[in-house]
JSON list of C-alpha atoms in Angstrom, two decimals:
[
{"chain": "A", "resi": 187, "resn": "MET", "atom": "CA", "xyz": [15.92, 19.23, -7.77]},
{"chain": "A", "resi": 188, "resn": "ILE", "atom": "CA", "xyz": [13.15, 18.40, -9.96]},
{"chain": "A", "resi": 189, "resn": "ALA", "atom": "CA", "xyz": [13.42, 14.82, -9.14]},
{"chain": "A", "resi": 190, "resn": "LEU", "atom": "CA", "xyz": [13.21, 15.31, -5.63]},
{"chain": "A", "resi": 191, "resn": "ILE", "atom": "CA", "xyz": [10.19, 17.52, -5.91]},
{"chain": "A", "resi": 192, "resn": "LEU", "atom": "CA", "xyz": [8.29, 15.04, -8.18]},
{"chain": "A", "resi": 193, "resn": "GLY", "atom": "CA", "xyz": [9.36, 12.05, -6.08]},
{"chain": "A", "resi": 194, "resn": "ALA", "atom": "CA", "xyz": [7.85, 13.76, -2.86]},
{"chain": "A", "resi": 195, "resn": "GLY", "atom": "CA", "xyz": [4.82, 14.60, -4.52]},
{"chain": "A", "resi": 196, "resn": "VAL", "atom": "CA", "xyz": [4.03, 11.32, -5.95]},
{"chain": "A", "resi": 197, "resn": "VAL", "atom": "CA", "xyz": [4.74, 9.60, -2.50]},
{"chain": "A", "resi": 198, "resn": "LEU", "atom": "CA", "xyz": [2.39, 12.14, -0.99]},
{"chain": "A", "resi": 199, "resn": "VAL", "atom": "CA", "xyz": [-0.31, 11.71, -3.09]},
{"chain": "A", "resi": 200, "resn": "LEU", "atom": "CA", "xyz": [-0.17, 7.90, -3.51]},
{"chain": "A", "resi": 201, "resn": "GLY", "atom": "CA", "xyz": [-0.03, 7.75, 0.51]},
{"chain": "A", "resi": 202, "resn": "LEU", "atom": "CA", "xyz": [-3.27, 9.79, 0.49]},
{"chain": "A", "resi": 203, "resn": "LEU", "atom": "CA", "xyz": [-5.11, 7.53, -1.99]},
{"chain": "A", "resi": 204, "resn": "LEU", "atom": "CA", "xyz": [-3.96, 4.47, 0.10]},
{"chain": "A", "resi": 205, "resn": "VAL", "atom": "CA", "xyz": [-5.53, 6.37, 3.29]},
{"chain": "A", "resi": 206, "resn": "LEU", "atom": "CA", "xyz": [-8.71, 6.91, 1.33]},
{"chain": "A", "resi": 207, "resn": "GLY", "atom": "CA", "xyz": [-8.83, 3.36, 0.02]},
{"chain": "A", "resi": 208, "resn": "ILE", "atom": "CA", "xyz": [-8.44, 2.07, 3.71]},
{"chain": "A", "resi": 209, "resn": "GLN", "atom": "CA", "xyz": [-11.44, 4.23, 5.06]},
{"chain": "A", "resi": 210, "resn": "ILE", "atom": "CA", "xyz": [-13.61, 3.22, 1.93]},
{"chain": "A", "resi": 211, "resn": "VAL", "atom": "CA", "xyz": [-12.93, -0.44, 2.74]},
{"chain": "A", "resi": 212, "resn": "LYS", "atom": "CA", "xyz": [-13.74, 0.18, 6.34]},
{"chain": "A", "resi": 213, "resn": "VAL", "atom": "CA", "xyz": [-17.19, 1.77, 5.33]},
{"chain": "A", "resi": 214, "resn": "ALA", "atom": "CA", "xyz": [-18.00, -0.76, 2.24]},
{"chain": "A", "resi": 215, "resn": "GLY", "atom": "CA", "xyz": [-16.83, -4.07, 2.87]},
{"chain": "A", "resi": 216, "resn": "ALA", "atom": "CA", "xyz": [-17.68, -4.88, -0.81]},
{"chain": "A", "resi": 217, "resn": "LEU", "atom": "CA", "xyz": [-14.84, -2.86, -2.00]},
{"chain": "A", "resi": 218, "resn": "ALA", "atom": "CA", "xyz": [-12.40, -4.98, -0.22]},
{"chain": "A", "resi": 219, "resn": "LEU", "atom": "CA", "xyz": [-10.69, -6.13, -3.64]},
{"chain": "A", "resi": 220, "resn": "ALA", "atom": "CA", "xyz": [-10.08, -2.55, -4.43]},
{"chain": "A", "resi": 221, "resn": "LEU", "atom": "CA", "xyz": [-7.52, -2.43, -1.63]},
{"chain": "A", "resi": 222, "resn": "LEU", "atom": "CA", "xyz": [-5.50, -5.26, -3.01]},
{"chain": "A", "resi": 223, "resn": "VAL", "atom": "CA", "xyz": [-4.79, -3.13, -6.09]},
{"chain": "A", "resi": 224, "resn": "LEU", "atom": "CA", "xyz": [-3.58, -0.04, -4.05]},
{"chain": "A", "resi": 225, "resn": "PRO", "atom": "CA", "xyz": [-0.54, -1.57, -2.45]},
{"chain": "A", "resi": 226, "resn": "LEU", "atom": "CA", "xyz": [0.87, -2.93, -5.91]},
{"chain": "A", "resi": 227, "resn": "ILE", "atom": "CA", "xyz": [0.30, 0.91, -7.05]},
{"chain": "A", "resi": 228, "resn": "PHE", "atom": "CA", "xyz": [1.86, 2.03, -4.20]},
{"chain": "A", "resi": 229, "resn": "THR", "atom": "CA", "xyz": [4.86, 0.21, -4.33]},
{"chain": "A", "resi": 230, "resn": "VAL", "atom": "CA", "xyz": [5.52, 0.81, -7.79]},
{"chain": "A", "resi": 231, "resn": "TYR", "atom": "CA", "xyz": [5.41, 4.45, -7.62]},
{"chain": "A", "resi": 232, "resn": "THR", "atom": "CA", "xyz": [7.06, 4.61, -4.19]},
{"chain": "A", "resi": 233, "resn": "SER", "atom": "CA", "xyz": [10.17, 2.42, -5.78]},
{"chain": "A", "resi": 234, "resn": "LEU", "atom": "CA", "xyz": [10.13, 4.65, -8.58]},
{"chain": "A", "resi": 235, "resn": "ALA", "atom": "CA", "xyz": [9.92, 8.09, -6.68]},
{"chain": "A", "resi": 236, "resn": "VAL", "atom": "CA", "xyz": [12.31, 6.91, -3.98]},
{"chain": "A", "resi": 237, "resn": "GLY", "atom": "CA", "xyz": [14.77, 5.62, -6.71]},
{"chain": "A", "resi": 238, "resn": "ALA", "atom": "CA", "xyz": [14.47, 8.77, -8.71]},
{"chain": "A", "resi": 239, "resn": "ILE", "atom": "CA", "xyz": [15.56, 10.94, -5.33]},
{"chain": "A", "resi": 240, "resn": "SER", "atom": "CA", "xyz": [18.48, 8.87, -4.23]},
{"chain": "A", "resi": 241, "resn": "PHE", "atom": "CA", "xyz": [19.66, 8.92, -8.13]},
{"chain": "A", "resi": 242, "resn": "ALA", "atom": "CA", "xyz": [19.46, 12.55, -8.34]},
{"chain": "A", "resi": 243, "resn": "PHE", "atom": "CA", "xyz": [21.18, 13.07, -4.99]},
{"chain": "A", "resi": 244, "resn": "PHE", "atom": "CA", "xyz": [23.81, 10.31, -5.39]},
{"chain": "A", "resi": 245, "resn": "TRP", "atom": "CA", "xyz": [24.57, 11.67, -9.04]},
{"chain": "A", "resi": 246, "resn": "GLN", "atom": "CA", "xyz": [25.24, 14.80, -7.62]},
{"chain": "A", "resi": 247, "resn": "LEU", "atom": "CA", "xyz": [27.79, 13.36, -4.79]},
{"chain": "A", "resi": 248, "resn": "TRP", "atom": "CA", "xyz": [29.83, 10.76, -6.40]},
{"chain": "A", "resi": 249, "resn": "GLY", "atom": "CA", "xyz": [28.38, 10.02, -10.09]},
{"chain": "A", "resi": 250, "resn": "GLU", "atom": "CA", "xyz": [26.73, 7.74, -12.51]},
{"chain": "A", "resi": 251, "resn": "ALA", "atom": "CA", "xyz": [27.76, 4.15, -11.29]},
{"chain": "A", "resi": 252, "resn": "TYR", "atom": "CA", "xyz": [26.69, 5.07, -7.50]},
{"chain": "A", "resi": 253, "resn": "ALA", "atom": "CA", "xyz": [23.31, 6.39, -8.59]},
{"chain": "A", "resi": 254, "resn": "ALA", "atom": "CA", "xyz": [22.26, 3.37, -10.52]},
{"chain": "A", "resi": 255, "resn": "GLY", "atom": "CA", "xyz": [23.16, 1.34, -7.53]},
{"chain": "A", "resi": 256, "resn": "SER", "atom": "CA", "xyz": [21.02, 3.50, -5.34]},
{"chain": "A", "resi": 257, "resn": "PHE", "atom": "CA", "xyz": [18.30, 3.33, -7.82]},
{"chain": "A", "resi": 258, "resn": "ALA", "atom": "CA", "xyz": [18.20, -0.40, -7.72]},
{"chain": "A", "resi": 259, "resn": "LEU", "atom": "CA", "xyz": [18.47, -0.53, -3.85]},
{"chain": "A", "resi": 260, "resn": "ALA", "atom": "CA", "xyz": [15.57, 1.88, -3.76]},
{"chain": "A", "resi": 261, "resn": "GLY", "atom": "CA", "xyz": [13.53, -0.48, -5.87]},
{"chain": "A", "resi": 262, "resn": "VAL", "atom": "CA", "xyz": [14.32, -3.48, -3.86]},
{"chain": "A", "resi": 263, "resn": "ILE", "atom": "CA", "xyz": [13.37, -1.67, -0.55]},
{"chain": "A", "resi": 264, "resn": "ALA", "atom": "CA", "xyz": [10.17, -0.52, -1.98]},
{"chain": "A", "resi": 265, "resn": "LEU", "atom": "CA", "xyz": [9.18, -3.88, -3.25]},
{"chain": "A", "resi": 266, "resn": "ALA", "atom": "CA", "xyz": [10.06, -5.57, 0.06]},
{"chain": "A", "resi": 267, "resn": "PHE", "atom": "CA", "xyz": [7.46, -2.89, 1.69]},
{"chain": "A", "resi": 268, "resn": "GLY", "atom": "CA", "xyz": [5.02, -3.61, -0.77]},
{"chain": "A", "resi": 269, "resn": "VAL", "atom": "CA", "xyz": [5.14, -7.58, -0.02]},
{"chain": "A", "resi": 270, "resn": "GLY", "atom": "CA", "xyz": [4.73, -6.59, 3.50]},
{"chain": "A", "resi": 271, "resn": "MET", "atom": "CA", "xyz": [1.93, -4.34, 2.81]},
{"chain": "A", "resi": 272, "resn": "MET", "atom": "CA", "xyz": [0.03, -6.84, 0.88]},
{"chain": "A", "resi": 273, "resn": "LYS", "atom": "CA", "xyz": [0.46, -9.54, 3.62]},
{"chain": "A", "resi": 274, "resn": "TRP", "atom": "CA", "xyz": [-1.10, -6.82, 6.05]},
{"chain": "A", "resi": 275, "resn": "VAL", "atom": "CA", "xyz": [-3.71, -6.13, 3.64]},
{"chain": "A", "resi": 276, "resn": "MET", "atom": "CA", "xyz": [-4.79, -9.79, 2.94]},
{"chain": "A", "resi": 277, "resn": "HIS", "atom": "CA", "xyz": [-4.69, -10.23, 6.84]},
{"chain": "A", "resi": 278, "resn": "SER", "atom": "CA", "xyz": [-7.08, -7.40, 7.47]},
{"chain": "A", "resi": 279, "resn": "ILE", "atom": "CA", "xyz": [-9.64, -8.43, 5.11]},
{"chain": "A", "resi": 280, "resn": "THR", "atom": "CA", "xyz": [-9.61, -12.25, 6.34]},
{"chain": "A", "resi": 281, "resn": "ARG", "atom": "CA", "xyz": [-10.40, -10.46, 9.97]},
{"chain": "A", "resi": 282, "resn": "PHE", "atom": "CA", "xyz": [-13.24, -8.27, 8.23]},
{"chain": "A", "resi": 283, "resn": "VAL", "atom": "CA", "xyz": [-14.66, -11.31, 6.45]},
{"chain": "A", "resi": 284, "resn": "ASN", "atom": "CA", "xyz": [-14.76, -13.51, 9.65]},
{"chain": "A", "resi": 285, "resn": "ARG", "atom": "CA", "xyz": [-16.32, -11.03, 11.63]},
{"chain": "A", "resi": 286, "resn": "LEU", "atom": "CA", "xyz": [-18.88, -10.44, 9.15]},
{"chain": "A", "resi": 287, "resn": "ARG", "atom": "CA", "xyz": [-19.50, -14.36, 9.22]},
{"chain": "A", "resi": 288, "resn": "GLY", "atom": "CA", "xyz": [-19.54, -14.40, 12.99]},
{"chain": "A", "resi": 289, "resn": "LEU", "atom": "CA", "xyz": [-22.23, -11.34, 12.94]},
{"chain": "A", "resi": 290, "resn": "ARG", "atom": "CA", "xyz": [-24.32, -13.31, 10.82]},
{"chain": "A", "resi": 291, "resn": "PHE", "atom": "CA", "xyz": [-23.93, -16.46, 12.66]},
{"chain": "A", "resi": 292, "resn": "ALA", "atom": "CA", "xyz": [-24.94, -14.41, 16.01]},
{"chain": "A", "resi": 293, "resn": "HIS", "atom": "CA", "xyz": [-27.98, -13.07, 14.03]},
{"chain": "A", "resi": 294, "resn": "SER", "atom": "CA", "xyz": [-29.54, -16.34, 12.56]},
{"chain": "A", "resi": 295, "resn": "THR", "atom": "CA", "xyz": [-29.17, -18.15, 16.08]},
{"chain": "A", "resi": 296, "resn": "GLN", "atom": "CA", "xyz": [-31.20, -15.24, 17.68]},
{"chain": "A", "resi": 297, "resn": "LYS", "atom": "CA", "xyz": [-33.82, -15.67, 15.05]},
{"chain": "A", "resi": 298, "resn": "GLU", "atom": "CA", "xyz": [-33.98, -19.28, 15.92]},
{"chain": "A", "resi": 299, "resn": "GLU", "atom": "CA", "xyz": [-34.32, -18.56, 19.89]},
{"chain": "A", "resi": 300, "resn": "GLN", "atom": "CA", "xyz": [-37.05, -16.09, 19.06]},
{"chain": "A", "resi": 301, "resn": "ALA", "atom": "CA", "xyz": [-39.04, -18.65, 17.26]}
]
């Protein structure tokens, strides 16, 4: 029961940190690299939290062998989720940087036309 509460709390806090990190990066592009670290932290803690929850659940139902297997499976699922999240983050940063480059180019051509 304690594992369930702790796991849910960790997932909730890290989810809030992730959302806050995304908002910071939207506001200040200079902090884009900080967003690369958040999915890694989120992945590690999510795998531990989900693993702890499933471990406690399966321990109660069937015993130690199933609980250890569920912990490993939860870790693999969270790792796959984290890799997907990293790909999305890299794609978002690339789009953001390309948008900034486009704005700079448009601004410089405007100045040339006015001169």
